[in-house]
Amino acid sequence: MRGLSGKIALITGGLGDLGYATAQRLNEEGCKIILADVQPDSMGKASLINAYFIQVDISKEAEVKKACDEIAVRIGNVQILVNTAAYFVFKGVEATEEDWAKINAVNIGGTSLITKYIVPQMRSIGGGSIINFSSVSGFVGQANFATYNATKFAIRGLTKCWAQDLAPDKIRVNTLCPGYVYTSAFIHSCEKLGLDIEEENKRASAMHLLNRQGTVAEVAAAAAFLASDDASFITGSDLLVDGGYLAK
């Protein structure tokens, strides 16, 4: 029942580790891929999976509209939207107005804007699947993470509201919530903070019942499931890919 072959999939944050891994998996299952990212594709990652690349700042409505119009004309109507794009600010009560404006503009506003302009495409072809990336941080409180966690809680709320709004159009909306995932961002963060990568990996791993961090391939597999016909009776749900993080 997989039903992914030939479908057009748009992945925001498509050059990031999770976004690109998801694109790779969907490409392997026969999807036509569009990678969207605020950064230029200087490494030529799109060409490696025969994907179309579009540079767009999803926090800017005019850019989003232009990008979505371009996609419809050049590629076709999007059937699968995977919202992985995110801006990272890790602060508590000391967060400034600028901090809140930046993270909300991308994580909440940007996710909403790209969805706003892709939904009409999905309606025109009789349905689709939207996967919003949240996190275990969208379920719990974490010290000095108020800015980030607030947006991840919000993503889960958007999913549940949109699932109700879009069900009549046969558009499913779900949230994918990873635990800690071993990515280049994790490594760069350790290096930036002067932390030992191996020790930090052990610390992060111990937070999960399976005693390890997840892999990007595992998260991508879950995204492909939600995008597929195998998940045809799933909408408004949170899929945890967290190695038992929230069960501890």
Tab-separated table of C-alpha atoms in Angstrom:
chain	number	residue	atom	x	y	z
A	1	MET	CA	0.000	0.000	0.000
A	2	ARG	CA	2.991	2.337	0.181
A	3	GLY	CA	1.773	4.558	-2.672
A	4	LEU	CA	4.692	6.984	-2.774
A	5	SER	CA	6.015	6.370	-6.270
A	6	GLY	CA	5.572	9.341	-8.573
A	7	LYS	CA	4.374	11.745	-5.880
A	8	ILE	CA	5.832	15.229	-5.552
A	9	ALA	CA	7.351	15.925	-2.125
A	10	LEU	CA	8.513	19.298	-0.811
A	11	ILE	CA	10.911	19.282	2.137
A	12	THR	CA	11.666	22.561	3.925
A	13	GLY	CA	15.006	22.742	5.670
A	14	GLY	CA	15.953	20.324	2.932
A	15	LEU	CA	19.708	20.841	3.219
A	16	GLY	CA	19.766	20.036	6.936
A	17	ASP	CA	20.559	16.547	8.188
A	18	LEU	CA	16.977	15.517	8.973
A	19	GLY	CA	15.469	17.230	5.953
A	20	TYR	CA	17.968	15.764	3.526
A	21	ALA	CA	17.733	12.268	5.004
A	22	THR	CA	13.958	12.461	4.582
A	23	ALA	CA	14.410	13.601	0.996
A	24	GLN	CA	16.770	10.694	0.328
A	25	ARG	CA	14.290	8.182	1.740
A	26	LEU	CA	11.353	9.582	-0.220
A	27	ASN	CA	13.490	9.627	-3.350
A	28	GLU	CA	14.336	5.956	-2.807
A	29	GLU	CA	10.604	5.243	-2.616
A	30	GLY	CA	9.991	6.922	-5.961
A	31	CYS	CA	8.998	10.477	-5.053
A	32	LYS	CA	9.962	13.508	-7.087
A	33	ILE	CA	11.805	15.726	-4.592
A	34	ILE	CA	11.889	19.476	-4.070
A	35	LEU	CA	14.395	20.753	-1.518
A	36	ALA	CA	13.692	24.176	-0.020
A	37	ASP	CA	16.198	25.929	2.207
A	38	VAL	CA	17.217	29.424	3.241
A	39	GLN	CA	20.839	28.557	2.423
A	40	PRO	CA	22.165	28.085	-1.127
A	41	ASP	CA	22.862	24.538	-2.252
A	42	SER	CA	26.602	25.150	-2.496
A	43	MET	CA	27.429	21.445	-2.124
A	44	GLY	CA	25.096	20.370	-4.916
A	45	LYS	CA	23.119	18.064	-2.627
A	46	ALA	CA	19.949	18.348	-4.705
A	47	SER	CA	21.645	16.958	-7.796
A	48	LEU	CA	22.736	13.845	-5.890
A	49	ILE	CA	19.105	12.752	-5.588
A	50	ASN	CA	17.881	14.349	-8.818
A	51	ALA	CA	15.919	16.910	-6.804
A	52	TYR	CA	14.753	20.415	-7.665
A	53	PHE	CA	16.210	23.047	-5.329
A	54	ILE	CA	14.633	26.344	-4.399
A	55	GLN	CA	16.158	28.907	-2.053
A	56	VAL	CA	13.533	30.572	0.115
A	57	ASP	CA	13.218	32.245	3.498
A	58	ILE	CA	9.988	30.733	4.781
A	59	SER	CA	9.525	33.583	7.261
A	60	LYS	CA	8.927	35.973	4.321
A	61	GLU	CA	5.451	35.572	2.837
A	62	ALA	CA	6.298	37.108	-0.526
A	63	GLU	CA	9.210	34.682	-0.967
A	64	VAL	CA	7.053	31.732	0.052
A	65	LYS	CA	4.294	32.622	-2.406
A	66	LYS	CA	6.797	33.085	-5.233
A	67	ALA	CA	8.495	29.770	-4.436
A	68	CYS	CA	5.223	27.840	-4.306
A	69	ASP	CA	4.053	29.383	-7.582
A	70	GLU	CA	7.373	28.407	-9.174
A	71	ILE	CA	7.051	24.845	-7.900
A	72	ALA	CA	3.539	24.490	-9.327
A	73	VAL	CA	4.637	25.723	-12.756
A	74	ARG	CA	7.980	23.935	-13.033
A	75	ILE	CA	7.369	20.689	-11.155
A	76	GLY	CA	3.659	20.283	-10.440
A	77	ASN	CA	1.325	20.273	-7.472
A	78	VAL	CA	2.849	19.119	-4.204
A	79	GLN	CA	1.285	16.024	-2.631
A	80	ILE	CA	3.638	15.651	0.337
A	81	LEU	CA	4.893	18.540	2.484
A	82	VAL	CA	7.538	17.870	5.123
A	83	ASN	CA	8.196	20.864	7.380
A	84	THR	CA	11.632	20.356	8.933
A	85	ALA	CA	12.928	23.935	8.710
A	86	ALA	CA	13.726	25.414	12.105
A	87	TYR	CA	15.596	28.280	13.732
A	88	PHE	CA	17.374	27.585	17.003
A	89	VAL	CA	17.402	29.844	20.046
A	90	PHE	CA	17.975	28.173	23.410
A	91	LYS	CA	17.097	30.666	26.140
A	92	GLY	CA	14.916	30.945	29.216
A	93	VAL	CA	13.347	34.024	30.776
A	94	GLU	CA	16.287	36.154	29.606
A	95	ALA	CA	15.181	35.801	25.966
A	96	THR	CA	14.855	39.144	24.215
A	97	GLU	CA	12.138	40.475	21.954
A	98	GLU	CA	14.503	39.822	19.038
A	99	ASP	CA	15.058	36.211	20.140
A	100	TRP	CA	11.328	35.545	20.244
A	101	ALA	CA	10.716	37.329	16.949
A	102	LYS	CA	13.366	35.296	15.114
A	103	ILE	CA	12.404	31.858	16.372
A	104	ASN	CA	8.665	32.432	16.078
A	105	ALA	CA	9.009	33.847	12.560
A	106	VAL	CA	10.562	30.636	11.247
A	107	ASN	CA	9.344	27.813	13.464
A	108	ILE	CA	5.722	28.918	13.736
A	109	GLY	CA	5.213	31.600	11.105
A	110	GLY	CA	7.314	29.939	8.423
A	111	THR	CA	5.730	26.540	8.910
A	112	SER	CA	2.325	28.195	8.663
A	113	LEU	CA	3.154	30.229	5.560
A	114	ILE	CA	4.546	27.372	3.484
A	115	THR	CA	1.553	25.257	4.474
A	116	LYS	CA	-0.824	28.088	3.535
A	117	TYR	CA	0.471	28.176	-0.036
A	118	ILE	CA	0.867	24.426	-0.539
A	119	VAL	CA	-2.605	23.461	0.718
A	120	PRO	CA	-4.371	24.871	-2.394
A	121	GLN	CA	-2.126	22.665	-4.535
A	122	MET	CA	-3.116	19.627	-2.483
A	123	ARG	CA	-6.791	20.552	-2.683
A	124	SER	CA	-6.586	20.792	-6.460
A	125	ILE	CA	-5.382	17.185	-6.720
A	126	GLY	CA	-7.707	15.685	-4.131
A	127	GLY	CA	-5.557	15.462	-1.020
A	128	GLY	CA	-2.104	15.082	0.433
A	129	SER	CA	0.003	14.551	3.512
A	130	ILE	CA	1.680	17.166	5.699
A	131	ILE	CA	4.343	16.153	8.217
A	132	ASN	CA	5.399	18.796	10.736
A	133	PHE	CA	8.624	18.198	12.633
A	134	SER	CA	8.393	18.864	16.359
A	135	SER	CA	10.499	17.128	19.018
A	136	VAL	CA	10.394	15.528	22.434
A	137	SER	CA	10.975	19.150	23.457
A	138	GLY	CA	7.368	19.738	22.445
A	139	PHE	CA	6.211	17.527	25.324
A	140	VAL	CA	8.377	18.462	28.309
A	141	GLY	CA	9.988	21.378	30.071
A	142	GLN	CA	13.757	21.717	29.745
A	143	ALA	CA	15.971	24.205	31.546
A	144	ASN	CA	16.985	27.197	29.423
A	145	PHE	CA	15.044	25.881	26.428
A	146	ALA	CA	11.876	27.988	26.795
A	147	THR	CA	12.207	29.666	23.400
A	148	TYR	CA	12.768	26.423	21.495
A	149	ASN	CA	10.295	24.286	23.414
A	150	ALA	CA	7.521	26.859	23.083
A	151	THR	CA	7.723	26.632	19.300
A	152	LYS	CA	7.808	22.835	19.356
A	153	PHE	CA	4.691	22.736	21.556
A	154	ALA	CA	3.126	25.165	19.072
A	155	ILE	CA	3.908	22.910	16.109
A	156	ARG	CA	1.964	20.101	17.764
A	157	GLY	CA	-0.955	22.473	18.269
A	158	LEU	CA	-0.879	23.603	14.651
A	159	THR	CA	-0.956	19.985	13.530
A	160	LYS	CA	-4.064	19.174	15.534
A	161	CYS	CA	-5.893	22.301	14.338
A	162	TRP	CA	-4.932	21.809	10.701
A	163	ALA	CA	-5.899	18.142	10.840
A	164	GLN	CA	-9.438	19.258	11.674
A	165	ASP	CA	-9.441	22.061	9.102
A	166	LEU	CA	-8.111	19.939	6.246
A	167	ALA	CA	-9.729	16.547	6.805
A	168	PRO	CA	-12.636	17.424	4.454
A	169	ASP	CA	-10.031	17.991	1.730
A	170	LYS	CA	-8.473	14.567	2.342
A	171	ILE	CA	-5.274	16.197	3.569
A	172	ARG	CA	-3.703	14.406	6.506
A	173	VAL	CA	-1.563	16.363	8.977
A	174	ASN	CA	0.724	14.724	11.519
A	175	THR	CA	3.650	15.610	13.735
A	176	LEU	CA	6.952	13.745	13.860
A	177	CYS	CA	8.712	14.063	17.201
A	178	PRO	CA	12.315	12.819	17.337
A	179	GLY	CA	14.355	12.347	20.461
A	180	TYR	CA	18.041	13.233	20.412
A	181	VAL	CA	19.502	12.446	16.985
A	182	TYR	CA	23.201	12.158	16.185
A	183	THR	CA	23.680	14.803	13.505
A	184	SER	CA	26.357	17.171	12.271
A	185	ALA	CA	24.527	19.874	14.238
A	186	PHE	CA	25.131	17.865	17.435
A	187	ILE	CA	28.828	17.616	16.608
A	188	HIS	CA	29.126	21.306	15.712
A	189	SER	CA	27.334	22.277	18.921
A	190	CYS	CA	29.786	20.241	20.991
A	191	GLU	CA	32.737	21.797	19.182
A	192	LYS	CA	31.343	25.305	19.595
A	193	LEU	CA	30.873	24.806	23.330
A	194	GLY	CA	34.208	23.054	23.780
A	195	LEU	CA	32.568	19.800	24.874
A	196	ASP	CA	33.923	16.307	24.355
A	197	ILE	CA	31.799	14.762	21.589
A	198	GLU	CA	32.076	11.203	22.873
A	199	GLU	CA	31.151	12.181	26.429
A	200	GLU	CA	28.220	14.295	25.266
A	201	ASN	CA	27.008	11.444	23.096
A	202	LYS	CA	27.081	9.152	26.133
A	203	ARG	CA	25.168	11.723	28.188
A	204	ALA	CA	22.527	12.207	25.493
A	205	SER	CA	22.286	8.465	24.868
A	206	ALA	CA	21.566	7.786	28.534
A	207	MET	CA	18.411	9.894	28.298
A	208	HIS	CA	16.805	7.214	26.106
A	209	LEU	CA	15.636	3.740	27.106
A	210	LEU	CA	17.547	2.331	24.134
A	211	ASN	CA	20.695	4.037	25.468
A	212	ARG	CA	21.674	5.724	22.224
A	213	GLN	CA	20.791	8.664	20.060
A	214	GLY	CA	18.653	8.104	17.010
A	215	THR	CA	19.893	8.223	13.434
A	216	VAL	CA	18.667	10.459	10.656
A	217	ALA	CA	17.704	7.356	8.672
A	218	GLU	CA	15.377	6.213	11.462
A	219	VAL	CA	13.643	9.589	11.537
A	220	ALA	CA	13.407	9.648	7.746
A	221	ALA	CA	11.797	6.195	7.724
A	222	ALA	CA	9.103	7.450	10.095
A	223	ALA	CA	8.480	10.486	7.892
A	224	ALA	CA	8.128	8.257	4.832
A	225	PHE	CA	5.594	6.128	6.703
A	226	LEU	CA	3.463	9.161	7.569
A	227	ALA	CA	3.660	10.360	3.974
A	228	SER	CA	2.595	6.998	2.593
A	229	ASP	CA	-0.739	5.255	2.110
A	230	ASP	CA	0.277	2.916	4.934
A	231	ALA	CA	-0.674	5.822	7.226
A	232	SER	CA	-3.936	6.591	5.411
A	233	PHE	CA	-6.023	6.445	8.622
A	234	ILE	CA	-3.626	8.574	10.668
A	235	THR	CA	-4.138	12.312	11.057
A	236	GLY	CA	-3.787	14.813	13.892
A	237	SER	CA	-1.317	12.488	15.597
A	238	ASP	CA	2.145	12.704	17.145
A	239	LEU	CA	4.585	10.002	16.047
A	240	LEU	CA	7.384	9.657	18.585
A	241	VAL	CA	10.735	8.460	17.286
A	242	ASP	CA	12.461	8.923	20.601
A	243	GLY	CA	14.058	5.661	21.694
A	244	GLY	CA	11.888	5.687	24.799
A	245	TYR	CA	12.914	9.204	25.900
A	246	LEU	CA	9.429	10.142	27.057
A	247	ALA	CA	8.841	6.753	28.683
A	248	LYS	CA	11.587	7.313	31.256
